[in-house]
mmCIF file of C-alpha atoms in Angstrom:
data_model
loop_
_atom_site.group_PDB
_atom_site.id
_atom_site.type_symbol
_atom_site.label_atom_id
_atom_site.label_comp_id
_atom_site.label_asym_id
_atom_site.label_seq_id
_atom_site.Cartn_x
_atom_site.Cartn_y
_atom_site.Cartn_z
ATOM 1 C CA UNK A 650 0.000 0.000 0.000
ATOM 2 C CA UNK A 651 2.900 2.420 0.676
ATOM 3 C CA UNK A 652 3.120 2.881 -3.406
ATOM 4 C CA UNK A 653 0.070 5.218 -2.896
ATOM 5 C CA UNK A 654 1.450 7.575 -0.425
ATOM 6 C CA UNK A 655 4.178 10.503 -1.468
ATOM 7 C CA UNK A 656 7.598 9.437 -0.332
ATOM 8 C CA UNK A 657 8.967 13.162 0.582
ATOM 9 C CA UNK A 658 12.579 12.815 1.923
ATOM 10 C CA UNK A 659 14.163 16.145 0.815
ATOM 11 C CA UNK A 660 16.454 17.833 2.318
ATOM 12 C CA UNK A 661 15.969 21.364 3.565
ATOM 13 C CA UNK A 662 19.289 22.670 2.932
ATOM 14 C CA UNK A 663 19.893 23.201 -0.939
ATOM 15 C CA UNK A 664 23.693 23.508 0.093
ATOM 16 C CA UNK A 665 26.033 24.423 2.836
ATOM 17 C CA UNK A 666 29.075 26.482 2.894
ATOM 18 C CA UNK A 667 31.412 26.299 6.021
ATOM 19 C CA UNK A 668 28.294 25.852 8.200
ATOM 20 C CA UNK A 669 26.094 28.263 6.822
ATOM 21 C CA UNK A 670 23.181 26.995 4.896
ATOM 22 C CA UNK A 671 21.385 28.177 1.842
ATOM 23 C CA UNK A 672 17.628 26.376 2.823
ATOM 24 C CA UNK A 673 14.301 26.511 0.854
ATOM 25 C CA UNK A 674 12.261 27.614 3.091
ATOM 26 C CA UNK A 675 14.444 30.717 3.193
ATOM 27 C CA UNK A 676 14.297 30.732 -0.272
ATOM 28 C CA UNK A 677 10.913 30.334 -0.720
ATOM 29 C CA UNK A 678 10.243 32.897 2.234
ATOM 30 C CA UNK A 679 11.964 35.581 -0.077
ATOM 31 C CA UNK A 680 10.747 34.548 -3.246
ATOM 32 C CA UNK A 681 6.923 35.239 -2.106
ATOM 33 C CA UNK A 682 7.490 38.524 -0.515
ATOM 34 C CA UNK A 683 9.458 39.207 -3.994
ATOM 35 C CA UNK A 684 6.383 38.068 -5.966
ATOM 36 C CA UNK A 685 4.233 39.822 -3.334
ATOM 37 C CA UNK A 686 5.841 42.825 -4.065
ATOM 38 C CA UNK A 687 5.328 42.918 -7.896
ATOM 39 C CA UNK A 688 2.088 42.038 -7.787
ATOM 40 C CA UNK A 689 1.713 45.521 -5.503
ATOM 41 C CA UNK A 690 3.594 47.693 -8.106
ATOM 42 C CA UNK A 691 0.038 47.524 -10.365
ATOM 43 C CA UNK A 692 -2.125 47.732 -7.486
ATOM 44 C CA UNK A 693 -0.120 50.878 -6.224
ATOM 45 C CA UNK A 694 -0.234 52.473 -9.689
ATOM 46 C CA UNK A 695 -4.510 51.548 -9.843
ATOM 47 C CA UNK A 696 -4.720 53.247 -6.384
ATOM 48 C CA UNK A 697 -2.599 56.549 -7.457
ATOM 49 C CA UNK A 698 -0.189 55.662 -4.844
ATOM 50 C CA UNK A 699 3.368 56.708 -5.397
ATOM 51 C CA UNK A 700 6.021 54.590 -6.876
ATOM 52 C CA UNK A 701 8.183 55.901 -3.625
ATOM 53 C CA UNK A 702 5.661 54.353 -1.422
ATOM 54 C CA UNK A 703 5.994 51.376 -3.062
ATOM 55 C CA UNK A 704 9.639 51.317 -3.489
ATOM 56 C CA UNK A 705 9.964 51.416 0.583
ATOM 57 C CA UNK A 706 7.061 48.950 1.079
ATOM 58 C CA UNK A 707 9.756 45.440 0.732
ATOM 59 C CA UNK A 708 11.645 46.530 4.066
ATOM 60 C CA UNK A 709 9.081 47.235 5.687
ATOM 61 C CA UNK A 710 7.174 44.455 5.358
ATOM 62 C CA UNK A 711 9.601 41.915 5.827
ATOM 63 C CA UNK A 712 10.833 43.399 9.382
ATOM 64 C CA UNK A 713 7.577 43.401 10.629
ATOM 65 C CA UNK A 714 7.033 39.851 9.622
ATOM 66 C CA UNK A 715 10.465 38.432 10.238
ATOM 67 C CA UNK A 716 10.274 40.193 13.673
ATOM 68 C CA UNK A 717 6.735 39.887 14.771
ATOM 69 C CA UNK A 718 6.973 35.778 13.079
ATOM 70 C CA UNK A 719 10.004 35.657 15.449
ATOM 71 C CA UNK A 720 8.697 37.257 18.512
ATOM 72 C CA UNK A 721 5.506 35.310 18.402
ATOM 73 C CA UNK A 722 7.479 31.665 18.400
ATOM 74 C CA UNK A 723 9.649 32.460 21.155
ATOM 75 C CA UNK A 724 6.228 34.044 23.276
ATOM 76 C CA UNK A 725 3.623 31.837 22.395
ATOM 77 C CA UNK A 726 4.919 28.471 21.630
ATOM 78 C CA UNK A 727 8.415 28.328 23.735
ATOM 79 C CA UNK A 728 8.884 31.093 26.456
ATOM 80 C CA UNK A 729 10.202 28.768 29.041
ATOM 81 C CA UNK A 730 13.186 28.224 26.635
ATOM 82 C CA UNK A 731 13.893 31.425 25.477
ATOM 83 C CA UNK A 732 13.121 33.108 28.505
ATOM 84 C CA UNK A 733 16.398 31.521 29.163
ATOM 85 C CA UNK A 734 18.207 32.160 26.386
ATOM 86 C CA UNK A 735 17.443 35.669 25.250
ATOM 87 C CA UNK A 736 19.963 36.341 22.864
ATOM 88 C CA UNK A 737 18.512 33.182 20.529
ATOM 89 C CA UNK A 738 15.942 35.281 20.327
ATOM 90 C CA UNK A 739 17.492 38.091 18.079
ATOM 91 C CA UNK A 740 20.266 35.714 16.694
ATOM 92 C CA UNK A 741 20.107 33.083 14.229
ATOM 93 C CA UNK A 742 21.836 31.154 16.807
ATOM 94 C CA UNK A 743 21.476 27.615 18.988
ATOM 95 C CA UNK A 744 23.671 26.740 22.090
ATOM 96 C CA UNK A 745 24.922 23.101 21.646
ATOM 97 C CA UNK A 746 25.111 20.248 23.695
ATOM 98 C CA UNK A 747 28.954 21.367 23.886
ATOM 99 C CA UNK A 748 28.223 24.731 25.321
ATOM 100 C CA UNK A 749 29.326 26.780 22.272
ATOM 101 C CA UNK A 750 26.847 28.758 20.210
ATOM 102 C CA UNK A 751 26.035 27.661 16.348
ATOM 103 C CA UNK A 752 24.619 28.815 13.868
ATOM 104 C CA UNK A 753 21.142 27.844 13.458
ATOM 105 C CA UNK A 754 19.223 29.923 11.521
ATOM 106 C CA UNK A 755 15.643 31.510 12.985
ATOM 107 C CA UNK A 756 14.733 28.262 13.880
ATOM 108 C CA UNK A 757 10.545 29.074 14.878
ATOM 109 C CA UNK A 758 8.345 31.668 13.428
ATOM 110 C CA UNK A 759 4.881 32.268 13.546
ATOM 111 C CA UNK A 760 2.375 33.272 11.254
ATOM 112 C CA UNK A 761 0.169 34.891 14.049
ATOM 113 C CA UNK A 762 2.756 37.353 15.241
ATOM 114 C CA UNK A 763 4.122 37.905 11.684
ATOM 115 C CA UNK A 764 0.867 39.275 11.178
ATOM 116 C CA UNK A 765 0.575 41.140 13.969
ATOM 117 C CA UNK A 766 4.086 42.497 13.302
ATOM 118 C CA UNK A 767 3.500 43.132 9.853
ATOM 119 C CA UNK A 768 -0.065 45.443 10.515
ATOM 120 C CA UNK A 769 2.368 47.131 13.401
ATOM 121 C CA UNK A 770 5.595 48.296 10.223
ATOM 122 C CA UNK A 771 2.186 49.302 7.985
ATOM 123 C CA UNK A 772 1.153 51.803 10.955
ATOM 124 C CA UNK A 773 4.217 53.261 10.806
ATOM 125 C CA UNK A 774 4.381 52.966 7.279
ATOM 126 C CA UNK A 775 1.259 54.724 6.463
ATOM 127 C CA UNK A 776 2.419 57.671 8.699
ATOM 128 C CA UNK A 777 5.596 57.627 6.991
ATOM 129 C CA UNK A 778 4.132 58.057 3.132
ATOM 130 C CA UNK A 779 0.990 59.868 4.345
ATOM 131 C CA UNK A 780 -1.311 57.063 3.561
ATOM 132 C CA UNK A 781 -4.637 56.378 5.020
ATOM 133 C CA UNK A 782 -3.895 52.964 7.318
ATOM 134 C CA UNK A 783 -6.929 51.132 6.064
ATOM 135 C CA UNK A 784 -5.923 52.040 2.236
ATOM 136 C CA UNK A 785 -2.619 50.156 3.100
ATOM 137 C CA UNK A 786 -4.234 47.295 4.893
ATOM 138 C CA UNK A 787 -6.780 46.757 1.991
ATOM 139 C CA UNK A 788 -4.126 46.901 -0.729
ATOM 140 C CA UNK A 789 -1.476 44.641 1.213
ATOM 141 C CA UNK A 790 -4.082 42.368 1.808
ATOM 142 C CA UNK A 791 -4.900 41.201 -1.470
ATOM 143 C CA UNK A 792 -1.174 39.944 -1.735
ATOM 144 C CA UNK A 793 -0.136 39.003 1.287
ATOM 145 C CA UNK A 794 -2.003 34.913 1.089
ATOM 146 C CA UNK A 795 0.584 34.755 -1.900
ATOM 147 C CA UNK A 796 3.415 35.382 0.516
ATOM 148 C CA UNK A 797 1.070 32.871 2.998
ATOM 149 C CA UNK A 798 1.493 30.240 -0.046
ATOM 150 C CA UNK A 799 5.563 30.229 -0.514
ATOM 151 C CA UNK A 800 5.892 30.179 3.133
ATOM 152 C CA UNK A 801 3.751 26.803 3.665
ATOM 153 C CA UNK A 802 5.546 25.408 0.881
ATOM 154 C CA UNK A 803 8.878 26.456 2.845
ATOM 155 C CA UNK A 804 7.376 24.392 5.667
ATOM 156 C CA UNK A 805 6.963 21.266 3.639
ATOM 157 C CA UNK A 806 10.280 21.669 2.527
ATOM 158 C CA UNK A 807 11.637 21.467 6.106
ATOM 159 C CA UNK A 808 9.365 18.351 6.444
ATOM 160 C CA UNK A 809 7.448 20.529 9.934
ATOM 161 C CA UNK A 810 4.282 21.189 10.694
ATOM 162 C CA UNK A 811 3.643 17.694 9.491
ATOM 163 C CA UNK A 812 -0.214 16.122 9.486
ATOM 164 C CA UNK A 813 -1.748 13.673 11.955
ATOM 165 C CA UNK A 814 -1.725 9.794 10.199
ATOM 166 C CA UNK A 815 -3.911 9.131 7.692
ATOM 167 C CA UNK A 816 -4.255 6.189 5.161
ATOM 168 C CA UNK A 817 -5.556 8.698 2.414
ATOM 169 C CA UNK A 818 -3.759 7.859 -0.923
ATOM 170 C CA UNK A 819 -2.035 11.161 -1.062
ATOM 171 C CA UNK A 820 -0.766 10.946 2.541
ATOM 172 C CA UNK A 821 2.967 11.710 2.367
ATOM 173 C CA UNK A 822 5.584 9.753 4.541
ATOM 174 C CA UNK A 823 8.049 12.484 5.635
ATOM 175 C CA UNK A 824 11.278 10.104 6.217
ATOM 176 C CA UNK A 825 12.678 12.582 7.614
ATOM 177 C CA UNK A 826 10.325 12.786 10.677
ATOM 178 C CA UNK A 827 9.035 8.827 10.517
ATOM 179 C CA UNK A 828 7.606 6.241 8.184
ATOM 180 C CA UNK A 829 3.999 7.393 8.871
ATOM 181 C CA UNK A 830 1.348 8.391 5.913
ATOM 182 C CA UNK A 831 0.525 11.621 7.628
ATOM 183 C CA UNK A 832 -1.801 14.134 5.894
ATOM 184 C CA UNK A 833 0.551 16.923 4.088
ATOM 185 C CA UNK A 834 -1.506 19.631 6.670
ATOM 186 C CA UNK A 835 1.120 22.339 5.096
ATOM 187 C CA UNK A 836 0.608 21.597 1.957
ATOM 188 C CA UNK A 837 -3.421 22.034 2.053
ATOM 189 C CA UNK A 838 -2.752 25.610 3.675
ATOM 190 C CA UNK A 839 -0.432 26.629 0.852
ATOM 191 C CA UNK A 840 -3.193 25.301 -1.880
ATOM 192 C CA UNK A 841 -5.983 27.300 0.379
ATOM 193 C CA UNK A 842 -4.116 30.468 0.549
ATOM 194 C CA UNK A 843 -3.290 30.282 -3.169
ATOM 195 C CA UNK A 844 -7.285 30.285 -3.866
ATOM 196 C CA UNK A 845 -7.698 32.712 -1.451
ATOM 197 C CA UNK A 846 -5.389 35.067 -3.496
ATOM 198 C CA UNK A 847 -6.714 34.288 -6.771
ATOM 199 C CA UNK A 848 -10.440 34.484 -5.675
ATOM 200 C CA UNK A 849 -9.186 37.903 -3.424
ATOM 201 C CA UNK A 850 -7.378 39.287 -6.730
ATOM 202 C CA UNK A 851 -10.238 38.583 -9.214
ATOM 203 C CA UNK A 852 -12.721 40.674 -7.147
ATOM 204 C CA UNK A 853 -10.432 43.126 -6.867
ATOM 205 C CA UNK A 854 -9.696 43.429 -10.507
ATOM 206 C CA UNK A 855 -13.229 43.068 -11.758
ATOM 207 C CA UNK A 856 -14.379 45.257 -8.620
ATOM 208 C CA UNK A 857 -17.164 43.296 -8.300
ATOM 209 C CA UNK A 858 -18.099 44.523 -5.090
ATOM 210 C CA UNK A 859 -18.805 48.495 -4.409
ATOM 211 C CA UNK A 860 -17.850 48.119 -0.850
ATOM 212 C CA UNK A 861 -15.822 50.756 1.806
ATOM 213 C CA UNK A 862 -11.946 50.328 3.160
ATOM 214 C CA UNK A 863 -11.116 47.679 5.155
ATOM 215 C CA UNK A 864 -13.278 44.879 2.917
ATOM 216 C CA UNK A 865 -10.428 43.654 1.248
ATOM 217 C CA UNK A 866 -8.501 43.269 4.704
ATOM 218 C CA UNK A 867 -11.283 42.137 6.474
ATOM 219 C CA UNK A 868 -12.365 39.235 3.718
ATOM 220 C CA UNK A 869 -8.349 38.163 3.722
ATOM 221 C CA UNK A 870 -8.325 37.812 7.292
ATOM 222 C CA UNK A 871 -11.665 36.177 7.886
ATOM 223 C CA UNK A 872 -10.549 33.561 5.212
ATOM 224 C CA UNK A 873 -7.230 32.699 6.214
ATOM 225 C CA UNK A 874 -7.622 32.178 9.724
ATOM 226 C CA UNK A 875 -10.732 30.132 8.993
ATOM 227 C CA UNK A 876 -8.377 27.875 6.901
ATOM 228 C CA UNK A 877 -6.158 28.036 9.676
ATOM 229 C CA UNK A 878 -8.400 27.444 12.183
ATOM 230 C CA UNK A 879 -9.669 23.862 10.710
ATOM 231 C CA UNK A 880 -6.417 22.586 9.222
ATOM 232 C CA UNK A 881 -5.357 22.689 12.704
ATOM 233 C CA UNK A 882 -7.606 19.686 13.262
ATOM 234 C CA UNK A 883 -4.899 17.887 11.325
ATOM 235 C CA UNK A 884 -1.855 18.964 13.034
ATOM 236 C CA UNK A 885 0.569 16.946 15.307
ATOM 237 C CA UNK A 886 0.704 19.431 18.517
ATOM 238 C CA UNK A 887 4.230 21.736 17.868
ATOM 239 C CA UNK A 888 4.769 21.946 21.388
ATOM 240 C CA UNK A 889 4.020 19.547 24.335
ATOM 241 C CA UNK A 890 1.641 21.804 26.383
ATOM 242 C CA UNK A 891 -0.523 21.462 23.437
ATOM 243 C CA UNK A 892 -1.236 17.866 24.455
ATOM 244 C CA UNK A 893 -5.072 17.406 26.229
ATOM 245 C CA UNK A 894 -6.213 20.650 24.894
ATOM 246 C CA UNK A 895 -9.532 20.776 23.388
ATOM 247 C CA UNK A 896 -7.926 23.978 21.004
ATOM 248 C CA UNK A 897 -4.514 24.372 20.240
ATOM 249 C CA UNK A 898 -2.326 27.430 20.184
ATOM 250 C CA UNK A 899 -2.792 28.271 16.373
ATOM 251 C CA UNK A 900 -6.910 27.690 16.742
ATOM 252 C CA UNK A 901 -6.831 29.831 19.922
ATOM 253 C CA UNK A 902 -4.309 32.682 18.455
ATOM 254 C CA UNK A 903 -6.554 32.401 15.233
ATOM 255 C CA UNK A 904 -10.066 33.440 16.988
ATOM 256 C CA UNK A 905 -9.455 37.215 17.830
ATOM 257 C CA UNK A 906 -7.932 37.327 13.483
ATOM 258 C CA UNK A 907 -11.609 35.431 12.867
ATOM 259 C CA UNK A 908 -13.364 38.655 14.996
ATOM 260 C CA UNK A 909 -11.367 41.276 13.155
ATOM 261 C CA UNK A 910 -11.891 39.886 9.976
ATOM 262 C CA UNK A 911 -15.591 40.034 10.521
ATOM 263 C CA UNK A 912 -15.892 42.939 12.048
ATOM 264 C CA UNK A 913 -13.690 45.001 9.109
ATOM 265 C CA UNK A 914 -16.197 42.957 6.656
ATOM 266 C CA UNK A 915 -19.532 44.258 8.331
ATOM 267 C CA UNK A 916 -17.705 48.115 8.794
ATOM 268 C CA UNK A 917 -17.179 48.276 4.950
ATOM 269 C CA UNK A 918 -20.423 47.429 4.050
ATOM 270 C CA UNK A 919 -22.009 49.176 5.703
ATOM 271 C CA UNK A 920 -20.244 52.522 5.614
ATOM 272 C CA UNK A 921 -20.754 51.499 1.608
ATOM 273 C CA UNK A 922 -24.499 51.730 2.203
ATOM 274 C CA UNK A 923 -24.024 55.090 4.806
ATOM 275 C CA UNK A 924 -21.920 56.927 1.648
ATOM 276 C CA UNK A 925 -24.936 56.040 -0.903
ATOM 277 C CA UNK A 926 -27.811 57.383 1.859
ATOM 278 C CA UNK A 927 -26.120 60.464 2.290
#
């Protein structure tokens, strides 16, 4: 039967140079926020935003999600460790078992708290370029489950955030990990997010809705951390106080993103409807 299941036993590194590795998933990391930022360059130019604005928009968007991805590992998921070893934090550094610091890379990031770091860099960045916040939230939105994509697929390259069992034929092993069909649970994000993108984009494009700031930011939200919320079903726990608990950190992180996407969803439409009244 194992002839059904995808045999993925890939390496994460690509190469390695005198201890300092080239990976995918760092690859891939850069490659979406590179395609994210293209795609932006038309959607600046639609929304008479200048070229300037867009030109700065790369740094700041990947220190806000680099940091705030970082930030929210080493809080939410493994505090006890890094409470104890601060400067891991900040460095892409590990202490080994023979007392010496190596290099590691960032070794943890999460999604939640690159998005929280990521809306954080736009505040400032809307102040910076003299941008109304909720024009830059709206037009970053329609990008940013692009970036969502690449970094899922970074994920499966690192064979982590691997999929409880399952006997379905497209079940990958990771041999890496174990010799368990598991479902590939990053994988089916990356595939979500990509729809969400494409169906975010086309109703942009066509403008297909006459709605008010904030939809597109609120509809991106709502729809990623739904995806997020039930592919989480299908996850092997990250961290051991996970274990017993009826939601798990992602779910429970993903519930006040749920709120806000909702609420920016019901605030556009109807200050749509208050602008026609008046």
């Amino acid at each position: 039967m194992n002839v059904l299941y995808v045999n993925w036993d890939i390496s994460p590194e690509i190469f390695n140079i005198s201890g300092f590795p080239l990976k995918y998933y760092g690859l891939l990391f850069l490659a979406g926020l590179v395609l994210c930022y293209t795609i932006l360059k038309t959607i600046y130019k639609k929304e008479n935003l200048s070229q300037q604005a867009h030109e700065a928009l790369f740094s700041y968007a990947f220190i806000g999600i680099l940091v705030g991805a970082r930030l929210g590992h080493c809080l939410f998921y493994d505090f006890d460790y890094y409470s104890q070893h601060p400067i891991e934090i900040f460095l892409p550094i590990q202490k080994g078992a023979d007392g010496a610091y190596h290099f590691s890379g960032y070794a943890g990031l999460a999604s939640h708290g690159g998005g929280i770091g990521l809306i954080i860099m736009l505040l400032i960045y809307a102040r910076k370029f003299s941008i109304k916040f909720m024009t830059v939230l709206d037009v970053i939105a329609i990008a940013t489950p692009l970036a969502g994509a690449f970094i899922r697929l970074g994920n499966l390259m690192n064979s982590e955030i691997i999929g409880t069992p399952s006997n379905a034929p497209w079940a990958f092993i990771f041999r890496q990990i174990d010799n368990i069909p598991r479902h590939p649970a990053q994988l089916y994000e990356a595939i979500c997010y990509l729809m969400i993108f494409l169906v975010v984009y086309f109703i942009y494009t066509k403008n297909i809705f006459k709605v008010g700031k904030g939809f597109y930011f609120g509809i991106t939200t709502l729809l990623i951390f739904i995806v997020r919320f039930f592919v989480e079903f299908i996850k092997v726990d990250q961290v051991d106080f996970e274990k017993g608990m009826s939601l798990n950190m992602g779910q429970i992180l993903s519930i006040p993103f749920l709120f806000l996407g909702l609420f920016f969803i019901i605030k556009s439409i109807r200050d749509k409807k208050e602008m026609k009244v008046s």
